[in-house]
GROMACS .gro file of C-alpha atoms in nm:
model
  187
    1MET     CA    1   0.013   0.000   0.004
    2ALA     CA    2   0.278   0.260   0.092
    3SER     CA    3   0.459   0.191  -0.221
    4SER     CA    4   0.189   0.278  -0.448
    5ARG     CA    5   0.135   0.605  -0.244
    6MET     CA    6   0.444   0.686  -0.282
    7SER     CA    7   0.437   0.620  -0.653
    8ASP     CA    8   0.138   0.876  -0.655
    9GLU     CA    9   0.312   1.120  -0.475
   10ALA     CA   10   0.591   1.102  -0.684
   11ILE     CA   11   0.373   1.125  -1.027
   12LEU     CA   12   0.213   1.437  -0.848
   13SER     CA   13   0.558   1.594  -0.814
   14GLN     CA   14   0.650   1.516  -1.140
   15CYS     CA   15   0.300   1.632  -1.280
   16GLU     CA   16   0.377   1.947  -1.049
   17GLU     CA   17   0.713   2.018  -1.255
   18ALA     CA   18   0.554   1.932  -1.599
   19VAL     CA   19   0.293   2.222  -1.543
   20THR     CA   20   0.569   2.480  -1.388
   21ARG     CA   21   0.736   2.393  -1.763
   22LEU     CA   22   0.414   2.465  -1.915
   23ILE     CA   23   0.372   2.786  -1.742
   24GLU     CA   24   0.754   2.889  -1.831
   25LEU     CA   25   0.658   2.855  -2.200
   26LYS     CA   26   0.331   3.038  -2.172
   27ILE     CA   27   0.147   2.731  -2.253
   28ASN     CA   28  -0.237   2.803  -2.179
   29PHE     CA   29  -0.412   2.545  -2.370
   30LEU     CA   30  -0.359   2.155  -2.347
   31ALA     CA   31  -0.558   1.945  -2.604
   32ILE     CA   32  -0.533   1.551  -2.506
   33ASP     CA   33  -0.632   1.267  -2.715
   34PHE     CA   34  -0.853   1.042  -2.512
   35ASP     CA   35  -0.816   0.669  -2.647
   36GLN     CA   36  -0.469   0.533  -2.607
   37THR     CA   37  -0.351   0.845  -2.418
   38ILE     CA   38  -0.579   0.942  -2.132
   39VAL     CA   39  -0.695   0.620  -2.116
   40ASP     CA   40  -0.496   0.301  -2.126
   41VAL     CA   41  -0.702   0.127  -2.407
   42HIS     CA   42  -0.839   0.202  -2.736
   43THR     CA   43  -1.202   0.200  -2.764
   44HIS     CA   44  -1.246   0.216  -3.134
   45GLY     CA   45  -1.547   0.462  -3.076
   46GLN     CA   46  -1.729   0.158  -2.963
   47TRP     CA   47  -1.710   0.114  -2.619
   48LYS     CA   48  -1.944  -0.153  -2.482
   49GLY     CA   49  -1.887  -0.114  -2.116
   50SER     CA   50  -1.995   0.162  -1.834
   51ALA     CA   51  -1.821   0.492  -1.818
   52HIS     CA   52  -1.747   0.378  -1.466
   53GLU     CA   53  -1.558   0.060  -1.632
   54LEU     CA   54  -1.362   0.275  -1.869
   55SER     CA   55  -1.297   0.520  -1.570
   56THR     CA   56  -1.088   0.274  -1.440
   57HIS     CA   57  -0.844   0.271  -1.758
   58VAL     CA   58  -0.746   0.641  -1.696
   59ARG     CA   59  -0.381   0.663  -1.692
   60PRO     CA   60  -0.260   0.774  -1.322
   61LEU     CA   61  -0.047   1.069  -1.447
   62PHE     CA   62  -0.354   1.224  -1.621
   63GLN     CA   63  -0.513   1.160  -1.291
   64HIS     CA   64  -0.280   1.446  -1.154
   65LEU     CA   65  -0.170   1.638  -1.470
   66ILE     CA   66  -0.512   1.760  -1.588
   67PRO     CA   67  -0.633   1.889  -1.265
   68ALA     CA   68  -0.278   2.038  -1.176
   69ALA     CA   69  -0.289   2.223  -1.538
   70ILE     CA   70  -0.648   2.361  -1.472
   71THR     CA   71  -0.553   2.467  -1.129
   72ALA     CA   72  -0.269   2.653  -1.275
   73ASP     CA   73  -0.529   2.814  -1.519
   74ILE     CA   74  -0.417   2.594  -1.832
   75LYS     CA   75  -0.731   2.536  -2.042
   76VAL     CA   76  -0.778   2.155  -2.128
   77ALA     CA   77  -0.974   1.980  -2.386
   78VAL     CA   78  -1.044   1.619  -2.488
   79VAL     CA   79  -0.968   1.591  -2.900
   80THR     CA   80  -1.072   1.251  -3.013
   81PHE     CA   81  -1.221   1.063  -3.334
   82SER     CA   82  -1.418   0.877  -3.116
   83PRO     CA   83  -1.830   0.951  -3.135
   84GLN     CA   84  -1.860   0.864  -2.798
   85CYS     CA   85  -1.832   1.202  -2.640
   86GLY     CA   86  -2.114   1.162  -2.368
   87GLN     CA   87  -1.940   0.870  -2.234
   88ILE     CA   88  -1.620   1.047  -2.240
   89LYS     CA   89  -1.797   1.327  -2.071
   90ASP     CA   90  -1.902   1.059  -1.808
   91VAL     CA   91  -1.574   0.943  -1.746
   92LEU     CA   92  -1.422   1.310  -1.701
   93GLU     CA   93  -1.735   1.331  -1.453
   94ILE     CA   94  -1.621   1.050  -1.265
   95ILE     CA   95  -1.240   1.116  -1.242
   96PHE     CA   96  -1.268   1.484  -1.220
   97PRO     CA   97  -1.549   1.605  -1.061
   98GLU     CA   98  -1.465   1.938  -0.973
   99PHE     CA   99  -1.293   1.997  -1.290
  100SER     CA  100  -1.493   1.813  -1.553
  101ASN     CA  101  -1.735   2.129  -1.647
  102GLY     CA  102  -1.419   2.307  -1.753
  103ILE     CA  103  -1.291   2.035  -2.013
  104VAL     CA  104  -1.422   2.093  -2.354
  105VAL     CA  105  -1.473   1.770  -2.562
  106ARG     CA  106  -1.446   1.749  -2.921
  107GLY     CA  107  -1.497   1.434  -3.102
  108ARG     CA  108  -1.660   1.293  -3.405
  109ASP     CA  109  -1.999   1.330  -3.270
  110ARG     CA  110  -2.153   1.598  -3.522
  111THR     CA  111  -2.247   1.850  -3.229
  112TRP     CA  112  -2.007   2.089  -3.305
  113SER     CA  113  -1.823   2.264  -3.639
  114TYR     CA  114  -1.501   2.456  -3.743
  115LEU     CA  115  -1.566   2.719  -3.999
  116GLY     CA  116  -1.266   2.904  -3.959
  117ALA     CA  117  -0.988   2.940  -4.187
  118GLY     CA  118  -0.711   2.682  -4.006
  119SER     CA  119  -0.601   2.372  -4.096
  120LYS     CA  120  -0.878   2.109  -4.087
  121GLU     CA  121  -0.640   1.806  -4.083
  122GLY     CA  122  -0.574   1.559  -3.799
  123LYS     CA  123  -0.680   1.713  -3.454
  124GLN     CA  124  -0.636   2.069  -3.578
  125SER     CA  125  -1.008   2.140  -3.659
  126HIS     CA  126  -1.089   1.975  -3.306
  127MET     CA  127  -0.845   2.221  -3.131
  128ALA     CA  128  -0.963   2.535  -3.287
  129SER     CA  129  -1.334   2.443  -3.249
  130ALA     CA  130  -1.234   2.406  -2.835
  131VAL     CA  131  -1.061   2.735  -2.876
  132GLU     CA  132  -1.361   2.909  -2.963
  133GLU     CA  133  -1.563   2.782  -2.707
  134ILE     CA  134  -1.296   2.846  -2.430
  135GLU     CA  135  -1.239   3.193  -2.550
  136ALA     CA  136  -1.593   3.272  -2.565
  137MET     CA  137  -1.610   3.169  -2.182
  138HIS     CA  138  -1.292   3.382  -2.110
  139THR     CA  139  -1.298   3.680  -2.329
  140LYS     CA  140  -0.958   3.805  -2.185
  141LEU     CA  141  -0.775   3.491  -2.272
  142ASP     CA  142  -0.596   3.439  -2.594
  143ILE     CA  143  -0.499   3.101  -2.702
  144SER     CA  144  -0.266   3.093  -2.993
  145ARG     CA  145  -0.069   2.785  -3.173
  146ASN     CA  146   0.237   2.892  -2.977
  147THR     CA  147   0.041   2.866  -2.636
  148THR     CA  148  -0.099   2.536  -2.732
  149LEU     CA  149   0.031   2.165  -2.648
  150LEU     CA  150  -0.100   1.874  -2.815
  151ILE     CA  151  -0.061   1.527  -2.655
  152ASP     CA  152  -0.148   1.231  -2.856
  153ASP     CA  153  -0.057   0.858  -2.934
  154ASP     CA  154  -0.106   0.904  -3.300
  155VAL     CA  155   0.191   1.005  -3.480
  156SER     CA  156   0.036   1.156  -3.805
  157ASN     CA  157  -0.178   1.366  -3.556
  158ILE     CA  158   0.143   1.501  -3.389
  159LYS     CA  159   0.347   1.577  -3.747
  160VAL     CA  160   0.013   1.777  -3.867
  161ALA     CA  161   0.016   1.967  -3.529
  162LEU     CA  162   0.405   2.052  -3.567
  163LEU     CA  163   0.373   2.134  -3.963
  164ASP     CA  164   0.087   2.379  -3.857
  165GLY     CA  165   0.261   2.558  -3.599
  166VAL     CA  166   0.135   2.377  -3.261
  167ARG     CA  167   0.345   2.219  -3.021
  168ALA     CA  168   0.256   1.870  -2.966
  169ILE     CA  169   0.417   1.558  -2.774
  170TRP     CA  170   0.374   1.198  -2.910
  171LEU     CA  171   0.265   0.980  -2.585
  172ASN     CA  172   0.419   0.614  -2.665
  173PRO     CA  173   0.139   0.428  -2.502
  174SER     CA  174   0.397   0.154  -2.376
  175LYS     CA  175   0.607   0.427  -2.230
  176SER     CA  176   0.346   0.688  -2.104
  177HIS     CA  177   0.560   0.767  -1.790
  178LEU     CA  178   0.796   0.938  -2.021
  179LEU     CA  179   0.562   1.197  -2.096
  180LEU     CA  180   0.610   1.376  -1.807
  181LYS     CA  181   0.984   1.407  -1.900
  182ASP     CA  182   0.922   1.485  -2.242
  183ILE     CA  183   0.700   1.821  -2.125
  184GLN     CA  184   1.011   1.906  -1.925
  185MET     CA  185   1.252   1.891  -2.219
  186LEU     CA  186   1.003   2.125  -2.455
  187VAL     CA  187   1.129   2.440  -2.573
   0.00000   0.00000   0.00000
């Protein structure tokens, strides 16, 4: 029991250091993929189990990183190709009851659109639409490509983001513990 608590404390400490680095870099928006990123499974947009069951797959590092980011006034959105946005919102409510209402979710559920002139490849339109909603709620906030960080397990989404001038970090699903060190190495 004590070793898992120590592990949680170590993760929390690393998350706080990562958030400090994000603040140093003036990152004010985290866009995070869901399948194989926030959760350690790929639902293929067809999760048949309950939200509670899916919530048991949330990676511990995100259980600490997301609240630490929000507490530091970094806005967070889930950007996914899954159409199961309702289920994802339920998972967020279970894991982050005090923060879930502030986390924007953009997926393939046809509840949103992005009509701007920016790229529509990869997760770019998902992020742009989320930014539009966040900035509408926080009128003094200015989110740009330079203040955004995408975290995703799909290399092609990372490449598209980088080519579009958005900072991005690839999360290796089998080595997710390296993400926090990768954030520390951002320039």
